[in-house]
């Protein structure tokens, strides 16, 4: 249980809030690169409570600047893309990718307004078919080159989840929750797919894996040079007993998880205090280790539809929807002042403590965990995950 004050401390992400300032120290995905196409080189982005516009100018440079024009606040989303910037559709003021105002039609030459109209611009970089942004203080740290994003011994795909109507912490706490997989996933799948044997097939591995009884679970802090987090390790019983090697929740807002034959990295991006965007990058290694050249434009992208039905019920026939139901029904910002914490929630308590400690580190003017500035650490950030989990899931699925 948290005090109301603590609940706010750990959930608010706006500029100037303690947790918002912590979250601004990390690069986060804001778009799939394909969304910024030649046909539509502009996208509205709301992240950490800020309304921004992401655009590619006529020369192919990316920019991320406040959505509302500093003149009289019309949305720049409807502006004109030009070779050197984005021009507001209202009176034609023009901004380059660095946020500088470079033209003000019908104003006096050398007017001080030109300087006053310069906007903030946030650094953006493209990697693995996603566009990442950094909203924190300069100098920006390095964009982490996670192994799933840069390995070339397999293929990548991207999944964009439906918008989640809840605070980001609900999703991240779920990553430290080892017991929910039995009821929320295994048993809910059984119920949702009871009369649909064909639809069950793609989930066979997950069903087999998570249907086993959980005999015990433990949590470990991971402290690596380039990242830190918490690993949850379950021991299963039943006909296929096994102690997991454990996959980590990476601080502050990433989960790494096996999904069938793939390893997936889930980026939970706070849109604001009450909304969350989630991007997955999936990576499937080639069994023979052979290399693949996969250009960003060749990475397949799937967009999952919203599971919420008009009558307020959720579709529960997908792993993602089961979690989404649980997180959203906790409330837009889960009121932790009335929760009842049990032994299964120990990992969540560890994570909250970590979050408090890292907020404090930022308040002291230092870099929090997982901010990478040394290029030697960033050639490829390995997570040293073994594929035991995937292998077992597949064997179990095949045995069914
Ligand atoms: S509101 Fe943008 S130029 Fe006037
Ligand atoms: Fe889950």
Short mmCIF file of C-alpha atoms and ligand atoms in Angstrom, two decimals:
data_model
loop_
_atom_site.label_atom_id
_atom_site.label_comp_id
_atom_site.label_asym_id
_atom_site.label_seq_id
_atom_site.Cartn_x
_atom_site.Cartn_y
_atom_site.Cartn_z
CA UNK A 1 0.00 0.00 0.00
CA UNK A 2 1.26 3.48 -0.82
CA UNK A 3 0.36 6.86 0.62
CA UNK A 4 -1.53 9.14 -1.76
CA UNK A 5 1.59 11.29 -1.93
CA UNK A 6 3.81 8.36 -2.86
CA UNK A 7 1.34 7.18 -5.46
CA UNK A 8 1.59 10.56 -7.18
CA UNK A 9 5.36 10.59 -6.84
CA UNK A 10 5.69 7.28 -8.71
CA UNK A 11 3.06 7.80 -11.37
CA UNK A 12 3.15 11.42 -12.57
CA UNK A 13 5.19 11.96 -15.71
CA UNK A 14 4.63 15.63 -16.58
CA UNK A 15 7.54 18.02 -17.02
CA UNK A 16 8.89 19.13 -13.65
CA UNK A 17 7.40 16.22 -11.68
CA UNK A 18 10.00 13.98 -9.96
CA UNK A 19 9.12 10.86 -11.93
CA UNK A 20 8.61 12.86 -15.13
CA UNK A 21 12.15 14.20 -14.81
CA UNK A 22 13.47 10.65 -14.30
CA UNK A 23 11.62 9.33 -17.34
CA UNK A 24 13.02 12.17 -19.44
CA UNK A 25 16.51 10.69 -18.99
CA UNK A 26 15.66 7.77 -21.32
CA UNK A 27 15.14 7.44 -25.05
CA UNK A 28 11.65 6.19 -25.90
CA UNK A 29 9.98 5.13 -29.15
CA UNK A 30 7.46 7.65 -30.45
CA UNK A 31 6.62 6.25 -33.89
CA UNK A 32 7.16 3.47 -36.34
CA UNK A 33 9.45 4.87 -39.05
CA UNK A 34 6.90 3.87 -41.70
CA UNK A 35 4.37 6.27 -40.18
CA UNK A 36 6.48 9.18 -41.36
CA UNK A 37 6.10 8.39 -45.05
CA UNK A 38 6.56 10.57 -48.12
CA UNK A 39 2.77 10.78 -48.37
CA UNK A 40 2.39 11.88 -44.78
CA UNK A 41 5.70 13.00 -43.32
CA UNK A 42 4.17 14.30 -40.11
CA UNK A 43 2.73 12.68 -36.98
CA UNK A 44 1.24 14.03 -33.79
CA UNK A 45 3.06 12.66 -30.77
CA UNK A 46 1.92 12.95 -27.19
CA UNK A 47 4.55 11.73 -24.76
CA UNK A 48 5.18 12.42 -21.06
CA UNK A 49 2.25 14.85 -21.16
CA UNK A 50 3.76 16.97 -23.97
CA UNK A 51 2.03 17.53 -27.31
CA UNK A 52 4.58 17.41 -30.10
CA UNK A 53 4.78 17.02 -33.82
CA UNK A 54 7.23 14.66 -35.49
CA UNK A 55 8.12 15.46 -39.09
CA UNK A 56 10.57 14.71 -41.84
CA UNK A 57 11.57 17.77 -43.83
CA UNK A 58 11.96 17.73 -47.62
CA UNK A 59 15.62 16.81 -47.23
CA UNK A 60 14.77 13.75 -45.10
CA UNK A 61 15.80 15.18 -41.69
CA UNK A 62 13.63 14.29 -38.68
CA UNK A 63 12.39 16.91 -36.24
CA UNK A 64 10.31 16.75 -33.06
CA UNK A 65 8.96 20.09 -31.86
CA UNK A 66 5.93 21.35 -29.88
CA UNK A 67 2.71 20.82 -31.79
CA UNK A 68 1.30 24.29 -31.26
CA UNK A 69 2.76 27.15 -33.21
CA UNK A 70 4.20 29.82 -30.90
CA UNK A 71 2.39 32.57 -32.86
CA UNK A 72 -1.27 31.93 -32.06
CA UNK A 73 -1.12 28.24 -31.32
CA UNK A 74 -2.62 26.59 -34.39
CA UNK A 75 -1.51 22.98 -34.75
CA UNK A 76 1.60 22.49 -36.84
CA UNK A 77 0.35 19.00 -37.69
CA UNK A 78 -1.63 20.56 -40.54
CA UNK A 79 1.34 22.54 -41.80
CA UNK A 80 3.28 22.37 -45.07
CA UNK A 81 6.43 20.27 -45.32
CA UNK A 82 9.19 22.18 -47.12
CA UNK A 83 12.80 21.34 -47.87
CA UNK A 84 14.09 23.13 -44.80
CA UNK A 85 11.23 22.74 -42.33
CA UNK A 86 7.57 22.74 -41.44
CA UNK A 87 5.43 25.79 -42.19
CA UNK A 88 2.38 26.60 -40.08
CA UNK A 89 -0.80 26.49 -42.16
CA UNK A 90 -2.30 29.53 -40.38
CA UNK A 91 0.05 32.44 -41.18
CA UNK A 92 3.04 30.61 -42.62
CA UNK A 93 5.67 30.85 -39.91
CA UNK A 94 8.28 28.21 -40.66
CA UNK A 95 10.34 26.03 -38.27
CA UNK A 96 13.32 23.84 -39.02
CA UNK A 97 14.11 20.47 -37.40
CA UNK A 98 16.08 22.28 -34.69
CA UNK A 99 12.95 24.22 -33.72
CA UNK A 100 14.30 27.53 -35.03
CA UNK A 101 11.82 29.89 -36.60
CA UNK A 102 13.26 30.63 -40.03
CA UNK A 103 10.48 32.60 -41.70
CA UNK A 104 7.68 34.93 -40.64
CA UNK A 105 5.77 36.19 -43.67
CA UNK A 106 4.28 39.68 -43.36
CA UNK A 107 6.38 40.56 -40.32
CA UNK A 108 9.12 43.18 -40.33
CA UNK A 109 12.59 42.06 -41.38
CA UNK A 110 14.92 41.73 -38.36
CA UNK A 111 11.97 41.62 -35.97
CA UNK A 112 12.87 40.27 -32.50
CA UNK A 113 9.81 38.05 -32.90
CA UNK A 114 11.91 35.71 -35.03
CA UNK A 115 14.13 34.77 -32.09
CA UNK A 116 11.23 34.69 -29.65
CA UNK A 117 9.42 32.19 -31.84
CA UNK A 118 12.21 29.62 -31.65
CA UNK A 119 10.89 26.39 -30.18
CA UNK A 120 12.31 23.55 -28.19
CA UNK A 121 13.30 20.64 -30.37
CA UNK A 122 13.98 17.15 -29.09
CA UNK A 123 16.61 14.78 -30.50
CA UNK A 124 15.24 11.88 -32.50
CA UNK A 125 16.94 8.80 -33.95
CA UNK A 126 15.78 5.88 -36.02
CA UNK A 127 16.70 2.33 -35.03
CA UNK A 128 15.15 -1.06 -35.90
CA UNK A 129 12.25 0.57 -37.75
CA UNK A 130 11.27 2.76 -34.80
CA UNK A 131 11.85 6.45 -34.16
CA UNK A 132 13.11 7.16 -30.67
CA UNK A 133 13.02 10.54 -28.92
CA UNK A 134 14.86 11.99 -25.96
CA UNK A 135 13.09 14.71 -23.96
CA UNK A 136 15.65 15.28 -21.22
CA UNK A 137 18.41 17.79 -20.61
CA UNK A 138 21.40 18.02 -22.96
CA UNK A 139 23.67 16.33 -23.65
CA UNK A 140 21.53 13.40 -24.69
CA UNK A 141 22.89 10.01 -23.71
CA UNK A 142 23.41 7.30 -26.33
CA UNK A 143 20.37 5.53 -27.74
CA UNK A 144 20.77 2.00 -26.35
CA UNK A 145 21.52 -0.54 -29.06
CA UNK A 146 19.65 -3.44 -27.45
CA UNK A 147 20.54 -6.79 -28.96
CA UNK A 148 16.98 -7.38 -30.23
CA UNK A 149 17.25 -4.12 -32.15
CA UNK A 150 20.63 -4.67 -33.78
CA UNK A 151 21.43 -8.40 -34.02
CA UNK A 152 21.70 -9.57 -37.60
CA UNK A 153 21.42 -13.34 -37.07
CA UNK A 154 17.66 -13.36 -37.48
CA UNK A 155 14.66 -11.26 -38.38
CA UNK A 156 12.77 -8.54 -36.59
CA UNK A 157 9.13 -7.51 -36.55
CA UNK A 158 7.27 -4.73 -34.78
CA UNK A 159 3.93 -4.89 -32.99
CA UNK A 160 2.11 -1.72 -32.00
CA UNK A 161 -0.38 -2.40 -29.24
CA UNK A 162 -3.71 -0.57 -28.99
CA UNK A 163 -3.60 2.61 -26.91
CA UNK A 164 -3.85 1.65 -23.23
CA UNK A 165 -6.10 3.79 -21.03
CA UNK A 166 -3.98 3.59 -17.91
CA UNK A 167 -0.90 4.93 -16.19
CA UNK A 168 2.45 3.45 -17.30
CA UNK A 169 3.29 2.04 -13.86
CA UNK A 170 0.44 -0.46 -14.03
CA UNK A 171 2.11 -2.10 -17.01
CA UNK A 172 5.58 -2.05 -15.50
CA UNK A 173 4.43 -3.45 -12.18
CA UNK A 174 2.88 -6.32 -14.10
CA UNK A 175 6.36 -7.21 -15.34
CA UNK A 176 7.33 -7.93 -11.74
CA UNK A 177 4.26 -10.04 -11.12
CA UNK A 178 5.22 -13.71 -11.43
CA UNK A 179 1.90 -15.31 -10.51
CA UNK A 180 -0.58 -13.58 -12.80
CA UNK A 181 0.36 -15.74 -15.78
CA UNK A 182 -1.55 -18.75 -14.45
CA UNK A 183 -4.99 -17.14 -14.09
CA UNK A 184 -4.78 -14.14 -16.37
CA UNK A 185 -3.16 -15.98 -19.25
CA UNK A 186 -3.42 -19.78 -19.00
CA UNK A 187 -6.90 -20.00 -17.49
CA UNK A 188 -8.38 -17.02 -19.30
CA UNK A 189 -7.13 -18.45 -22.60
CA UNK A 190 -8.79 -21.75 -21.78
CA UNK A 191 -12.05 -19.95 -21.22
CA UNK A 192 -11.82 -17.61 -24.21
CA UNK A 193 -10.79 -20.34 -26.67
CA UNK A 194 -12.83 -23.21 -25.26
CA UNK A 195 -14.83 -23.76 -28.43
CA UNK A 196 -12.23 -22.49 -30.91
CA UNK A 197 -9.60 -25.24 -31.42
CA UNK A 198 -8.21 -23.57 -34.55
CA UNK A 199 -7.62 -20.28 -32.73
CA UNK A 200 -5.94 -22.12 -29.88
CA UNK A 201 -3.12 -23.39 -32.06
CA UNK A 202 -1.01 -20.18 -32.22
CA UNK A 203 -1.10 -20.01 -28.42
CA UNK A 204 -0.30 -23.67 -27.75
CA UNK A 205 3.23 -22.98 -26.53
CA UNK A 206 2.15 -20.23 -24.15
CA UNK A 207 -0.75 -22.29 -22.85
CA UNK A 208 1.44 -25.30 -22.20
CA UNK A 209 4.08 -23.15 -20.54
CA UNK A 210 1.87 -21.15 -18.23
CA UNK A 211 -0.64 -23.88 -17.33
CA UNK A 212 1.85 -25.58 -15.04
CA UNK A 213 1.46 -24.94 -11.33
CA UNK A 214 3.87 -22.33 -9.94
CA UNK A 215 5.58 -23.88 -6.93
CA UNK A 216 7.73 -20.95 -5.91
CA UNK A 217 9.14 -17.71 -7.22
CA UNK A 218 11.95 -15.37 -6.40
CA UNK A 219 13.29 -12.02 -7.55
CA UNK A 220 16.80 -10.83 -8.29
CA UNK A 221 18.21 -7.39 -8.94
CA UNK A 222 20.29 -7.24 -12.12
CA UNK A 223 23.02 -4.64 -12.29
CA UNK A 224 24.86 -4.60 -15.58
CA UNK A 225 27.15 -1.85 -16.88
CA UNK A 226 24.56 -0.68 -19.44
CA UNK A 227 21.26 -1.44 -17.71
CA UNK A 228 19.65 -2.56 -14.51
CA UNK A 229 16.39 -4.19 -13.62
CA UNK A 230 14.72 -7.03 -11.80
CA UNK A 231 14.43 -10.61 -12.90
CA UNK A 232 11.59 -12.81 -11.70
CA UNK A 233 12.32 -16.50 -11.54
CA UNK A 234 9.53 -19.05 -11.25
CA UNK A 235 9.80 -22.70 -10.39
CA UNK A 236 7.13 -24.77 -12.04
CA UNK A 237 5.82 -28.15 -10.99
CA UNK A 238 3.41 -30.46 -12.75
CA UNK A 239 4.44 -32.89 -15.45
CA UNK A 240 7.30 -30.65 -16.68
CA UNK A 241 8.98 -29.19 -13.60
CA UNK A 242 11.43 -26.43 -14.31
CA UNK A 243 13.19 -23.50 -12.70
CA UNK A 244 13.21 -20.58 -15.12
CA UNK A 245 16.37 -18.67 -15.81
CA UNK A 246 14.17 -15.57 -15.67
CA UNK A 247 13.73 -12.68 -18.05
CA UNK A 248 14.28 -9.14 -16.83
CA UNK A 249 12.12 -6.10 -16.45
CA UNK A 250 14.57 -3.39 -17.45
CA UNK A 251 14.46 -0.13 -15.56
CA UNK A 252 12.45 1.99 -15.98
CA UNK A 253 9.88 0.89 -18.55
CA UNK A 254 10.98 -2.09 -20.62
CA UNK A 255 10.14 -5.77 -20.41
CA UNK A 256 12.03 -8.51 -22.17
CA UNK A 257 10.00 -11.66 -22.66
CA UNK A 258 10.01 -14.78 -24.78
CA UNK A 259 6.98 -15.11 -27.01
CA UNK A 260 6.91 -18.46 -28.77
CA UNK A 261 10.12 -18.70 -30.82
CA UNK A 262 10.77 -14.97 -30.52
CA UNK A 263 12.40 -12.77 -27.96
CA UNK A 264 10.44 -9.59 -27.51
CA UNK A 265 11.26 -6.23 -26.08
CA UNK A 266 8.27 -4.24 -24.84
CA UNK A 267 8.64 -0.48 -24.58
CA UNK A 268 5.98 1.05 -22.33
CA UNK A 269 5.87 4.73 -23.25
CA UNK A 270 3.95 7.07 -20.95
CA UNK A 271 1.71 9.24 -23.10
CA UNK A 272 0.60 11.16 -20.02
CA UNK A 273 -0.49 10.22 -16.50
CA UNK A 274 -3.53 8.32 -17.76
CA UNK A 275 -2.47 6.87 -21.09
CA UNK A 276 0.19 4.51 -22.32
CA UNK A 277 1.59 3.56 -25.72
CA UNK A 278 3.33 0.21 -26.18
CA UNK A 279 5.72 -0.86 -28.93
CA UNK A 280 7.16 -4.36 -29.17
CA UNK A 281 10.21 -5.33 -31.14
CA UNK A 282 10.29 -9.07 -31.76
CA UNK A 283 13.44 -10.87 -32.81
CA UNK A 284 13.62 -14.41 -34.06
CA UNK A 285 17.12 -15.83 -34.33
CA UNK A 286 18.01 -18.15 -37.18
CA UNK A 287 18.60 -21.64 -35.87
CA UNK A 288 21.78 -21.94 -37.96
CA UNK A 289 23.04 -18.52 -36.91
CA UNK A 290 23.08 -17.24 -40.50
CA UNK A 291 23.06 -13.49 -41.09
CA UNK A 292 20.23 -11.49 -42.59
CA UNK A 293 20.26 -8.00 -44.04
CA UNK A 294 16.89 -6.58 -43.04
CA UNK A 295 16.37 -2.93 -43.92
CA UNK A 296 14.10 -0.87 -41.68
CA UNK A 297 11.51 -0.62 -44.43
CA UNK A 298 11.39 -4.42 -44.65
CA UNK A 299 10.51 -4.91 -40.98
CA UNK A 300 6.88 -6.04 -40.86
CA UNK A 301 4.62 -4.04 -38.56
CA UNK A 302 1.33 -5.19 -37.08
CA UNK A 303 -1.12 -2.91 -35.34
CA UNK A 304 -3.37 -4.67 -32.86
CA UNK A 305 -6.97 -3.45 -32.74
CA UNK A 306 -8.61 -2.25 -29.54
CA UNK A 307 -10.07 -5.14 -27.52
CA UNK A 308 -12.73 -3.03 -25.80
CA UNK A 309 -16.17 -3.82 -27.23
CA UNK A 310 -19.01 -1.28 -27.42
CA UNK A 311 -20.76 -3.03 -24.50
CA UNK A 312 -17.70 -2.51 -22.27
CA UNK A 313 -16.50 -6.14 -22.43
CA UNK A 314 -12.99 -6.99 -23.51
CA UNK A 315 -11.96 -9.53 -26.11
CA UNK A 316 -9.76 -11.85 -24.08
CA UNK A 317 -8.47 -14.16 -26.79
CA UNK A 318 -5.02 -12.59 -27.01
CA UNK A 319 -2.16 -12.40 -24.51
CA UNK A 320 -2.02 -8.63 -24.92
CA UNK A 321 -5.73 -8.13 -24.33
CA UNK A 322 -5.69 -10.14 -21.11
CA UNK A 323 -3.02 -7.86 -19.66
CA UNK A 324 -4.73 -4.77 -21.05
CA UNK A 325 -8.00 -5.74 -19.34
CA UNK A 326 -6.22 -6.20 -16.01
CA UNK A 327 -4.26 -2.94 -16.21
CA UNK A 328 -7.13 -0.77 -17.43
CA UNK A 329 -9.63 -2.12 -14.92
CA UNK A 330 -7.26 -1.12 -12.10
CA UNK A 331 -8.25 2.47 -12.94
CA UNK A 332 -6.72 5.22 -15.06
CA UNK A 333 -4.19 5.82 -12.29
CA UNK A 334 -4.42 2.89 -9.92
CA UNK A 335 -5.17 4.13 -6.41
CA UNK A 336 -2.55 2.21 -4.44
CA UNK A 337 -3.72 3.64 -1.11
CA UNK A 338 -6.27 0.83 -0.83
CA UNK A 339 -4.40 -2.13 -2.34
CA UNK A 340 -3.61 -5.27 -0.37
CA UNK A 341 -0.08 -6.37 -1.09
CA UNK A 342 0.80 -10.07 -0.75
CA UNK A 343 3.92 -12.22 -0.99
CA UNK A 344 3.48 -12.48 -4.76
CA UNK A 345 3.92 -8.70 -4.95
CA UNK A 346 7.44 -8.62 -3.50
CA UNK A 347 8.96 -7.83 -6.89
CA UNK A 348 6.62 -4.86 -7.23
CA UNK A 349 7.75 -3.51 -3.87
CA UNK A 350 11.40 -3.93 -4.97
CA UNK A 351 10.63 -2.06 -8.17
CA UNK A 352 8.89 0.81 -6.37
CA UNK A 353 11.89 1.17 -4.08
CA UNK A 354 14.16 1.23 -7.09
CA UNK A 355 12.00 3.90 -8.69
CA UNK A 356 12.15 6.09 -5.57
CA UNK A 357 15.90 5.67 -5.36
CA UNK A 358 16.42 6.55 -9.03
CA UNK A 359 14.16 9.63 -8.72
CA UNK A 360 16.41 10.75 -5.89
CA UNK A 361 19.54 10.21 -8.02
CA UNK A 362 18.13 12.50 -10.72
CA UNK A 363 17.24 15.09 -8.09
CA UNK A 364 20.89 15.03 -7.02
CA UNK A 365 21.85 15.92 -10.59
CA UNK A 366 23.29 12.52 -11.50
CA UNK A 367 22.52 10.01 -14.24
CA UNK A 368 20.14 7.26 -13.17
CA UNK A 369 20.72 3.56 -13.95
CA UNK A 370 20.63 2.57 -17.59
CA UNK A 371 21.76 5.89 -19.05
CA UNK A 372 24.59 5.03 -21.42
CA UNK A 373 27.26 7.57 -22.33
CA UNK A 374 30.21 5.30 -23.07
CA UNK A 375 30.18 4.13 -26.72
CA UNK A 376 32.20 1.06 -25.70
CA UNK A 377 29.13 -0.17 -23.80
CA UNK A 378 26.79 0.47 -26.68
CA UNK A 379 28.08 -1.45 -29.66
CA UNK A 380 25.41 -3.97 -28.74
CA UNK A 381 23.71 -4.13 -25.35
CA UNK A 382 23.44 -7.83 -24.62
CA UNK A 383 20.96 -9.21 -22.17
CA UNK A 384 22.62 -12.62 -21.90
CA UNK A 385 19.29 -14.37 -22.17
CA UNK A 386 19.49 -17.98 -22.97
CA UNK A 387 16.87 -19.53 -25.16
CA UNK A 388 16.00 -22.26 -22.64
CA UNK A 389 12.58 -20.77 -22.11
CA UNK A 390 11.67 -20.75 -25.79
CA UNK A 391 13.04 -24.20 -26.39
CA UNK A 392 11.04 -25.65 -23.56
CA UNK A 393 7.85 -23.89 -24.59
CA UNK A 394 8.22 -25.34 -28.06
CA UNK A 395 8.93 -28.82 -26.92
CA UNK A 396 5.89 -28.65 -24.70
CA UNK A 397 3.71 -27.34 -27.49
CA UNK A 398 4.93 -30.07 -29.82
CA UNK A 399 4.28 -32.71 -27.18
CA UNK A 400 0.61 -31.64 -26.80
S1 LIG B 1 -0.55 30.43 -35.69
FE1 LIG B 1 1.11 29.63 -36.77
S2 LIG B 1 1.73 31.21 -38.08
FE2 LIG B 1 0.09 32.04 -36.97
FE1 LIG B 2 0.90 -10.79 -18.54
#
